[in-house]
Short mmCIF file of C-alpha atoms in Angstrom, two decimals:
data_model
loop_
_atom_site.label_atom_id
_atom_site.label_comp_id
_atom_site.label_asym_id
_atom_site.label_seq_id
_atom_site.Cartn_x
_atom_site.Cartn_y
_atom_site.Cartn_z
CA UNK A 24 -108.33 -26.97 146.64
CA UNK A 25 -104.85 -27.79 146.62
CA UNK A 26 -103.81 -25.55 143.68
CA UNK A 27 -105.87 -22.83 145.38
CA UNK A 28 -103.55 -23.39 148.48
CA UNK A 29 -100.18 -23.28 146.75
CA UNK A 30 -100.89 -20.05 144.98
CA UNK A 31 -101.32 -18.61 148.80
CA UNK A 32 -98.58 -20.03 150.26
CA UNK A 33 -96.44 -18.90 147.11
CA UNK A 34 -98.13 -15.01 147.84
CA UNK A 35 -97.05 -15.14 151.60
CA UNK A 36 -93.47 -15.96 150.19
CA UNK A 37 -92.95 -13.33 147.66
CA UNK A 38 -96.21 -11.42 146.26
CA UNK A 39 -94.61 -9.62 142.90
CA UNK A 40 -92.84 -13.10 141.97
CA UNK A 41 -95.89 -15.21 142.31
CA UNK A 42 -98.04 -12.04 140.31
CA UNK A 43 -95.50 -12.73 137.08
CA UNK A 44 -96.98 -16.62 136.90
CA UNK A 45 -99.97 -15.44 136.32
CA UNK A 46 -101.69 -15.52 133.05
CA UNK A 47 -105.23 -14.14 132.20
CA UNK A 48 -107.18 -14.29 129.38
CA UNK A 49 -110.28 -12.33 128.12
CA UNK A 50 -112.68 -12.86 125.24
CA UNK A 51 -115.16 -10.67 123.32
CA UNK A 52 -116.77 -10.88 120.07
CA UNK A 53 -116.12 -8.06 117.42
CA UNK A 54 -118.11 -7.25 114.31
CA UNK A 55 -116.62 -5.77 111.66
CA UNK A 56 -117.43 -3.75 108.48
CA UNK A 57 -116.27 -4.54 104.77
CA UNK A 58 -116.19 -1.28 102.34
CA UNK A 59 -118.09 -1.89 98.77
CA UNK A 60 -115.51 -2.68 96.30
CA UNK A 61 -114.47 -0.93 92.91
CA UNK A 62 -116.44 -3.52 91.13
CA UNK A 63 -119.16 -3.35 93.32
CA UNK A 64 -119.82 0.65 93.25
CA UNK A 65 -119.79 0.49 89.64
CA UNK A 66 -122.62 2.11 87.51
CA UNK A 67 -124.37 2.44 84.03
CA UNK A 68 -124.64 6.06 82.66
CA UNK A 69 -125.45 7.97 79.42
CA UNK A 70 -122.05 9.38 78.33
CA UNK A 71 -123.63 13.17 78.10
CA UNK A 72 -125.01 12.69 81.34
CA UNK A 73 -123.06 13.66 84.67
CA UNK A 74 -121.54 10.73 86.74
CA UNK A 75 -123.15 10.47 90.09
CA UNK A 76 -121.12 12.14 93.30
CA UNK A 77 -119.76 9.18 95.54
CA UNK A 78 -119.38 8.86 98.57
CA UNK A 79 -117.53 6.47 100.96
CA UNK A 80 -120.05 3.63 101.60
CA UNK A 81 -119.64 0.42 104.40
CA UNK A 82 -121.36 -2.30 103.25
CA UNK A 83 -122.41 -3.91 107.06
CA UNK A 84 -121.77 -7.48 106.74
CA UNK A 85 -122.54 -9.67 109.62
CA UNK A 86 -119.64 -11.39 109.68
CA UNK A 87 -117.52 -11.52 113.26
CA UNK A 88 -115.12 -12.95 114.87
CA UNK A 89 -113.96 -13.36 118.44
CA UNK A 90 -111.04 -12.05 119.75
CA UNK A 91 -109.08 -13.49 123.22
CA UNK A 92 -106.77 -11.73 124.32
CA UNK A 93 -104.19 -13.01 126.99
CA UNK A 94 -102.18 -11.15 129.69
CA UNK A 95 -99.88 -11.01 132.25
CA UNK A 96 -98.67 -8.25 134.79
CA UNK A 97 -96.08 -6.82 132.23
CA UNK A 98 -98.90 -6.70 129.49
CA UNK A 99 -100.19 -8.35 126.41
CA UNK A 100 -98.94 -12.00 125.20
CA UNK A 101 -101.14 -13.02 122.41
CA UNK A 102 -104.53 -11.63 120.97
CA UNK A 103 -106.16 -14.48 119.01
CA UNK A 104 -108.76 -14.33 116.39
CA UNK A 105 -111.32 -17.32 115.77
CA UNK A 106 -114.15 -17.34 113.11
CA UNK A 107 -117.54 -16.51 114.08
CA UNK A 108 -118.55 -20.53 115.20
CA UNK A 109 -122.58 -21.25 115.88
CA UNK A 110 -121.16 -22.98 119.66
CA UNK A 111 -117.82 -22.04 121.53
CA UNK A 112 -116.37 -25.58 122.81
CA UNK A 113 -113.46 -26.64 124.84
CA UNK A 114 -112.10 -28.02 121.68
CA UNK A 115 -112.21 -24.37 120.03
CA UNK A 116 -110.53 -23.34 123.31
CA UNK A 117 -107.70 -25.90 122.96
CA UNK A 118 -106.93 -25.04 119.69
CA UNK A 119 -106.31 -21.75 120.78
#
C-alpha cells in the first residue's frame, strides 16, 4: 500500500518524470523452425538417373523458447531468451 501511495504522490509532482522510473516487462513463448541440413537432404541415386528437384524444406521441431522483453517509456531495454523449461519459477525469473 505504501509503494502504491508514493508512486501517486510522485505523479501529482511531476507526471513525465515519475513515467521514466518505470519499467515493464512482457513475456511470450516463441516456437521456432530449424531448416534440414546438407547432410540431412542427402540422397542415393543411380548415376544415369536424374537427381530429384529440391525444394526448400523446414523441418518443424518443437523446440521453443520464451522471450521477455522489458521496457520503458523511451523503448526497449533488454529482450531475454530462456530455454523451453517444463515449470516457469521465481528462480528462472531471478536469473533473468
Amino acid at each position: 500500500m505504501s509503494s502504491g501511495r508514493t508512486l501517486l504522490d510522485s505523479y501529482r509532482q511531476d507526471r513525465y518524470a515519475l513515467f521514466s522510473h518505470i519499467v515493464t516487462y512482457d513475456d511470450t513463448w516463441i516456437s521456432y523452425a530449424t531448416s534440414e541440413t546438407k547432410q540431412q537432404s542427402m540422397q542415393w541415386f543411380h548415376s544415369p538417373s536424374q537427381k530429384p528437384k529440391k525444394f526448400k524444406e523446414f523441418i518443424y521441431s518443437s523446440q521453443k523458447m520464451m522471450a521477455t522483453i522489458f521496457r520503458d517509456e523511451k523503448g526497449i531495454l533488454l529482450v531475454d531468451f530462456t530455454k523451453c523449461v517444463a515449470t516457469v519459477t521465481a528462480d528462472i525469473y531471478r536469473e533473468t
